[in-house]
XYZ file of C-alpha atoms in Angstrom:
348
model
C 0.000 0.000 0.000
C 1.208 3.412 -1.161
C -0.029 6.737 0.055
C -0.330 9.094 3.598
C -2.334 6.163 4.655
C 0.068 3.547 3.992
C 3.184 5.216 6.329
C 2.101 4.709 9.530
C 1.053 1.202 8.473
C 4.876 0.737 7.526
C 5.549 1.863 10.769
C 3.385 -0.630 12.512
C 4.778 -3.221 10.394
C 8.449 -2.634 11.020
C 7.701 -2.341 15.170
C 5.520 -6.018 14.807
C 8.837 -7.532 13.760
C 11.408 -5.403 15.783
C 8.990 -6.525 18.670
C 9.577 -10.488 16.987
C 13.113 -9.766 16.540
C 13.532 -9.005 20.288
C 11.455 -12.033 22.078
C 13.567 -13.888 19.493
C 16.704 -12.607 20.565
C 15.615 -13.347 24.187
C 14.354 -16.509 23.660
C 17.647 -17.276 22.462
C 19.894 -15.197 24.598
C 18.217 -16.977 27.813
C 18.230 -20.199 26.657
C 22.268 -20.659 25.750
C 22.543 -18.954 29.389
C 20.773 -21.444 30.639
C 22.285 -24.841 28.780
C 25.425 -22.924 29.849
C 24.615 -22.787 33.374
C 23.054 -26.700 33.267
C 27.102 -27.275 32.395
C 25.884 -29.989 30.127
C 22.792 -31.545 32.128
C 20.427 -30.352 29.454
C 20.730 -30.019 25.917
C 20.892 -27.017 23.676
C 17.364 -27.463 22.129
C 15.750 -28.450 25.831
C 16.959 -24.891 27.298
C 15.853 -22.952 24.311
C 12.533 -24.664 24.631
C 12.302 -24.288 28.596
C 13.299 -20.410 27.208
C 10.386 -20.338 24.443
C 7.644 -21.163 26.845
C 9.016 -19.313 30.006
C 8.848 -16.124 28.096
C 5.727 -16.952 26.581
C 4.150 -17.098 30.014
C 2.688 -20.659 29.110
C 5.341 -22.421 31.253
C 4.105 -25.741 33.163
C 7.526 -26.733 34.942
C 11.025 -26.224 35.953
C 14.205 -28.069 34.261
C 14.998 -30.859 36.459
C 17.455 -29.703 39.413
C 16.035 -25.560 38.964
C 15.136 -25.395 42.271
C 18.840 -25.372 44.010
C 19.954 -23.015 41.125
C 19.313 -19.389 42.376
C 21.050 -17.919 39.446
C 18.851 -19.762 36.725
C 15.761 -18.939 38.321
C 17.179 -15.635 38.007
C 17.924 -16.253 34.149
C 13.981 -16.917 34.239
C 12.329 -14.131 35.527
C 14.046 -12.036 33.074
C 12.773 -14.441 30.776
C 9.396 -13.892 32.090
C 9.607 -9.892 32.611
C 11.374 -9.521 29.001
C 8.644 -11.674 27.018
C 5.715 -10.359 28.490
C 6.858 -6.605 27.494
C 7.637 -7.987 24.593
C 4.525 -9.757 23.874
C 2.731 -6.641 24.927
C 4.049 -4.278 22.718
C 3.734 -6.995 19.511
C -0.007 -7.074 20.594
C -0.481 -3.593 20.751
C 1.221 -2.677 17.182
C -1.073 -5.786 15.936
C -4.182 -3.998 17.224
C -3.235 -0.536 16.236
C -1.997 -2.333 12.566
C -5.653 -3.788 12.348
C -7.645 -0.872 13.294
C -5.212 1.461 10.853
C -4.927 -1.241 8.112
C -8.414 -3.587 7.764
C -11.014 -1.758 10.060
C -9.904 1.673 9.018
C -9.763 0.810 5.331
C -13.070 -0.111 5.527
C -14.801 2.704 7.034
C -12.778 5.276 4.906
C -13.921 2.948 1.658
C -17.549 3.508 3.261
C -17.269 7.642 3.413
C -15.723 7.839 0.168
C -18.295 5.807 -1.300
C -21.218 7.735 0.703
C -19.309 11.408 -1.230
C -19.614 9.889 -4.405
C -22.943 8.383 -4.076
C -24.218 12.096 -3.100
C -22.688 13.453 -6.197
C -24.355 14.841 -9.451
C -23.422 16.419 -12.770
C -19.858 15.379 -11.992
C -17.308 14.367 -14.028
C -16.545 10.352 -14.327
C -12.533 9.585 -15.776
C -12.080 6.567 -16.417
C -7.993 5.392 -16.626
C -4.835 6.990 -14.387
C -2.226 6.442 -17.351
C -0.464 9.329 -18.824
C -3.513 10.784 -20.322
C -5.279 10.213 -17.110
C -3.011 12.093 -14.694
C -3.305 15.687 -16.927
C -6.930 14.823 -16.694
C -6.984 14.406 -12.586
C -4.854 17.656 -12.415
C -6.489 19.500 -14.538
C -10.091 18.982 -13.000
C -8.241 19.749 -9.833
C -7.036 22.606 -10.536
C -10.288 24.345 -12.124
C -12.618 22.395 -9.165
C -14.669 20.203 -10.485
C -16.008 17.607 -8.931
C -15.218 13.786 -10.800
C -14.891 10.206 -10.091
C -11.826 8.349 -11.027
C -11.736 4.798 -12.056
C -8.704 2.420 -12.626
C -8.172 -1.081 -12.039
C -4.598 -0.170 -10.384
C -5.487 0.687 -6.649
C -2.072 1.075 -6.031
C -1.853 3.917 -8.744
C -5.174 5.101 -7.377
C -3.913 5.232 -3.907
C -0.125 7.478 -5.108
C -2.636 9.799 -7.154
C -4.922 10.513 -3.753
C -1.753 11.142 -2.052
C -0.515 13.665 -4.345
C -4.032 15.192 -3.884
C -3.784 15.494 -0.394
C -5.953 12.400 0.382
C -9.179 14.088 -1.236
C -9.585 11.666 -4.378
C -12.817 9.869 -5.095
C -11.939 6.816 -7.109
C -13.345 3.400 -8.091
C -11.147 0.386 -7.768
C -12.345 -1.940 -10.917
C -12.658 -2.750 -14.640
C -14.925 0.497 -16.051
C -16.239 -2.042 -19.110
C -18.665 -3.626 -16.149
C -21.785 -1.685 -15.525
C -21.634 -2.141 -11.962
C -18.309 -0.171 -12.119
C -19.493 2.670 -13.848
C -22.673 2.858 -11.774
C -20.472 2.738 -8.464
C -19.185 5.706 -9.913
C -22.629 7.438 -10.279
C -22.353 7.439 -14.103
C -26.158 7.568 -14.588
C -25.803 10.845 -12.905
C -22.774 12.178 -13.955
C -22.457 15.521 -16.348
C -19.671 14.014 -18.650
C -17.639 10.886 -19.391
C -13.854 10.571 -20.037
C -12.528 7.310 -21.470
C -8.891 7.860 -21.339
C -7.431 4.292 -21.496
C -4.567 3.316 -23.762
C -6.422 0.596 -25.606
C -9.344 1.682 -28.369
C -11.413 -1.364 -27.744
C -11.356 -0.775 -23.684
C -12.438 3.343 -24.579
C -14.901 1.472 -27.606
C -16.786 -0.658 -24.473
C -16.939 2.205 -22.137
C -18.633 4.463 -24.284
C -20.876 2.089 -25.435
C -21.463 1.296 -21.323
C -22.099 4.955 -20.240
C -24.132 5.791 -23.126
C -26.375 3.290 -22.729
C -26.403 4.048 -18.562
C -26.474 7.868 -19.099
C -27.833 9.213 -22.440
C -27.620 12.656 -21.731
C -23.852 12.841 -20.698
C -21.145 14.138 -22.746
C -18.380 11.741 -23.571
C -14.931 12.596 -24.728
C -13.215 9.742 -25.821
C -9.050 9.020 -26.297
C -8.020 7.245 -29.548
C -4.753 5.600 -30.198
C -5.351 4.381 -34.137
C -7.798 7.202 -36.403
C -9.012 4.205 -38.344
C -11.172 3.326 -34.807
C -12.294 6.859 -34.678
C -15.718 6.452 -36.309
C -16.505 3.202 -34.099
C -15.686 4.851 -31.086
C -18.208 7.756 -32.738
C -21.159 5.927 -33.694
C -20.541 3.977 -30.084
C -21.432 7.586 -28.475
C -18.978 9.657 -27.996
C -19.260 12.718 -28.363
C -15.868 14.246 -28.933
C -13.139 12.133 -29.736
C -9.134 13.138 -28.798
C -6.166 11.523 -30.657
C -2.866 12.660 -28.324
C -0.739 11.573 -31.367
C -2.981 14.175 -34.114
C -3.095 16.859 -31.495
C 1.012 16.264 -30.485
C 1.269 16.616 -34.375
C -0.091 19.932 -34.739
C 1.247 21.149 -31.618
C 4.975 20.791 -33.024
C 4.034 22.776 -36.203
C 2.229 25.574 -34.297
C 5.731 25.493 -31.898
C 7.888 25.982 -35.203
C 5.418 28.494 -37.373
C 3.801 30.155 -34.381
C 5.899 29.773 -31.328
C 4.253 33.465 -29.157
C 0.657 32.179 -30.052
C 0.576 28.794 -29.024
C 2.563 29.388 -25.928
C 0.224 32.418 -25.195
C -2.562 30.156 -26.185
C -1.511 27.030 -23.895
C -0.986 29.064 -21.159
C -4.943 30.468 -21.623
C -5.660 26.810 -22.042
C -4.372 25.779 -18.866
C -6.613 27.488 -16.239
C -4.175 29.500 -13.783
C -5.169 32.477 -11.042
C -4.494 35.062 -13.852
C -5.928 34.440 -17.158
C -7.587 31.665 -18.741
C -10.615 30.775 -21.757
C -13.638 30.242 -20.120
C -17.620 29.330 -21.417
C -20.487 30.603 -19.186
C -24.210 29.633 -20.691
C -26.878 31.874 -20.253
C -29.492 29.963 -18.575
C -33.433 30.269 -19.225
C -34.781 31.961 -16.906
C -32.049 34.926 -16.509
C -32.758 38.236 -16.607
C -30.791 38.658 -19.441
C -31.864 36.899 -21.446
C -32.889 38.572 -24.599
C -30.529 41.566 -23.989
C -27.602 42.902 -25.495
C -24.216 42.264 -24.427
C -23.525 46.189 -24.133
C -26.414 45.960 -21.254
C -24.588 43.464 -19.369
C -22.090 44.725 -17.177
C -19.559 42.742 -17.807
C -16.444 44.721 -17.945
C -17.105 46.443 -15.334
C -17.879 43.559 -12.796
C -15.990 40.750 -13.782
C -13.527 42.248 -16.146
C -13.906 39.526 -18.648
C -13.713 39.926 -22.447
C -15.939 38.245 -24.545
C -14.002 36.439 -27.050
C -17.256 34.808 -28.939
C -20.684 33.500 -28.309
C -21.639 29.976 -29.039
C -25.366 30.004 -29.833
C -28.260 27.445 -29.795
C -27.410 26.659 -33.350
C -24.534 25.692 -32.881
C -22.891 28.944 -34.455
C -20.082 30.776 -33.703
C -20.063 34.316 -33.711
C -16.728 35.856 -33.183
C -16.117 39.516 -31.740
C -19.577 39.747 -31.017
C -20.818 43.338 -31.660
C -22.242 44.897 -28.218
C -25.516 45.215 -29.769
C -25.925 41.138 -30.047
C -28.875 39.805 -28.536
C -28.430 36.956 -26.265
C -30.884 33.923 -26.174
C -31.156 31.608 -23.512
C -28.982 28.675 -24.290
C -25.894 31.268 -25.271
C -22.486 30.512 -24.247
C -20.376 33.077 -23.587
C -16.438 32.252 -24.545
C -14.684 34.932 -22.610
C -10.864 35.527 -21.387
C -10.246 36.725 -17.958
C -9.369 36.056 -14.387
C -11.098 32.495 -12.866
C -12.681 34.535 -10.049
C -13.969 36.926 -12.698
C -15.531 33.676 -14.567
C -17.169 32.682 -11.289
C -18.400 36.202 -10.609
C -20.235 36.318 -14.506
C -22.179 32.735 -13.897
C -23.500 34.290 -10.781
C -24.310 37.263 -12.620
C -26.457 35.734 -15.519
C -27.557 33.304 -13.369
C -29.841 36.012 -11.710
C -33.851 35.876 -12.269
């Protein structure tokens, strides 16, 4: 076991056998004393076993001629005080091992289960590989909440203690339903399948679909040929790392200041980043322009472009746009000025 958790387990473990280590030692240590003392009246293994169950406390009888030999019965109450501290302290490092190791386990796999199973229009991610770790950071970073699921609970367990212990993962294969539905799937918001196989990311999709119609599922592909499988599966947006690492050289050699000023809006930070707020129905303003919106002057965003309910783009939006409900605003700007705008539209 790997993790904040898994230290002070170590530490029981290594005191259950120094505490071994020592009744061993004294087992041994008293029962040479004592063959030496017999001066040959009672062989090696005899003493060491007289030694075993003297400091063991389960002692029934003295070695014959004991009782005229001060010094050995001296030689066994050591025996007797040194192996019940011993046997004390290996008890209580077994308890405290138990109630860290099996009892707690179980009672912190109960709370983390009760978080997820009180969660809704999260994020599910299924797979901690490469792709899966910029995922897990990423939806970090920006807050959101999301279940992870990997059959590696070792890999699971490093990745929650990088996150300061706050990770909500599944332990299990995310092609079974009962996986995916342990992860609240059925109520999740989106679906990432970021595994390094396409027929593992091709069942998945398939799965959640079929458990959650309504979420949105991003999907990785390794070969393009399996792209349109993977798309007719469900998914709704499909990534290929080795198209996008592709283009990403180019833009580095033709266009070096934009895609570096570009990533770095990409990659939400406390200064600037691209954001999308929808205007919901219901909000007061909806139906108005974007010049009667105070944006600028509350949130200090800049509207990049709107995303309407046709699916249009309109870029540089002129201030006398209407908005309909259903509008996303694409905007640039600080994250707490983001945060500030949704509350803002989200008004009645």
């Amino acid at each position: 076991m790997t993790g904040k958790r898994s230290a002070p387990m170590n530490i029981e473990i290594r005191r259950m056998l120094v505490a071994l280590s020592v009744f061993a030692g004294v087992v041994a240590l008293g029962g040479v004393i004592l063959w030496v003392q017999g001066d040959g009246r009672y062989a090696l293994g005899e003493a060491l076993y007289f030694a075993l169950i003297t400091a063991a406390s389960v002692g029934f009888a003295e070695l014959p001629g004991m009782e005229i030999r001060g010094d050995m019965r001296v030689v066994a109450s050591l025996l007797i005080i040194s192996g019940l501290g011993t046997i004390a302290f290996f008890q209580s490092t077994l308890t405290a091992l138990l109630v860290e190791g099996v009892i707690g386990e179980t009672f912190r796999r109960r709370r983390m289960q009760k978080r997820i199973d009180s969660l809704s229009g999260h994020l599910v991610v299924v797979g901690c590989g490469r792709t899966g770790r910029y995922i897990v950071e990423e939806l970090t970073t920006i807050g959101r909440d999301f279940v992870l699921i990997d059959r590696d609970e070792d890999v699971l367990r490093r990745v929650n203690e990088e996150l300061g212990g706050t990770l909500l993962f599944v332990v299990g294969d995310a092609s079974d339903d009962h996986t995916l539905l342990a992860a609240r799937v059925d109520h999740a918001q989106g679906v990432m399948a970021a595994l390094t196989d396409d027929r593992d990311n091709l069942f998945i999709v398939m799965s959640a679909r079929a458990l959650n119609p309504k979420a949105r599922i991003v999907s990785k592909v390794i070969e393009t040929e399996n792209e349109p499988k993977i798309r007719r599966a469900g998914a709704d947006q499909i990534i290929s790392p080795h198209r996008i690492g592709g283009l990403r050289m180019v833009s580095e050699l033709v266009r070096p200041k934009v895609t570096t000023f570009l990533d770095n809006m990409l990659r939400v930070t406390k200064n600037l980043c691209f954001e999308e707020v929808e205007l919901p129905e219901g909000s007061r303003y909806v139906g108005k322009t974007l010049r009667e919106i105070p944006i600028r002057s509350e949130t200090r965003l800049l509207v990049v472009a709107l995303h309407e309910a046709t699916d249009e783009y309109v870029y540089n939006p002129s201030p006398d746009h209407a908005l309909l409900a259903g509008t996303q605003l694409i905007v640039m700007g600080e994250i707490e000025g983001v945060e500030k705008l949704r509350q803002l539209v989200g008004r009645q």
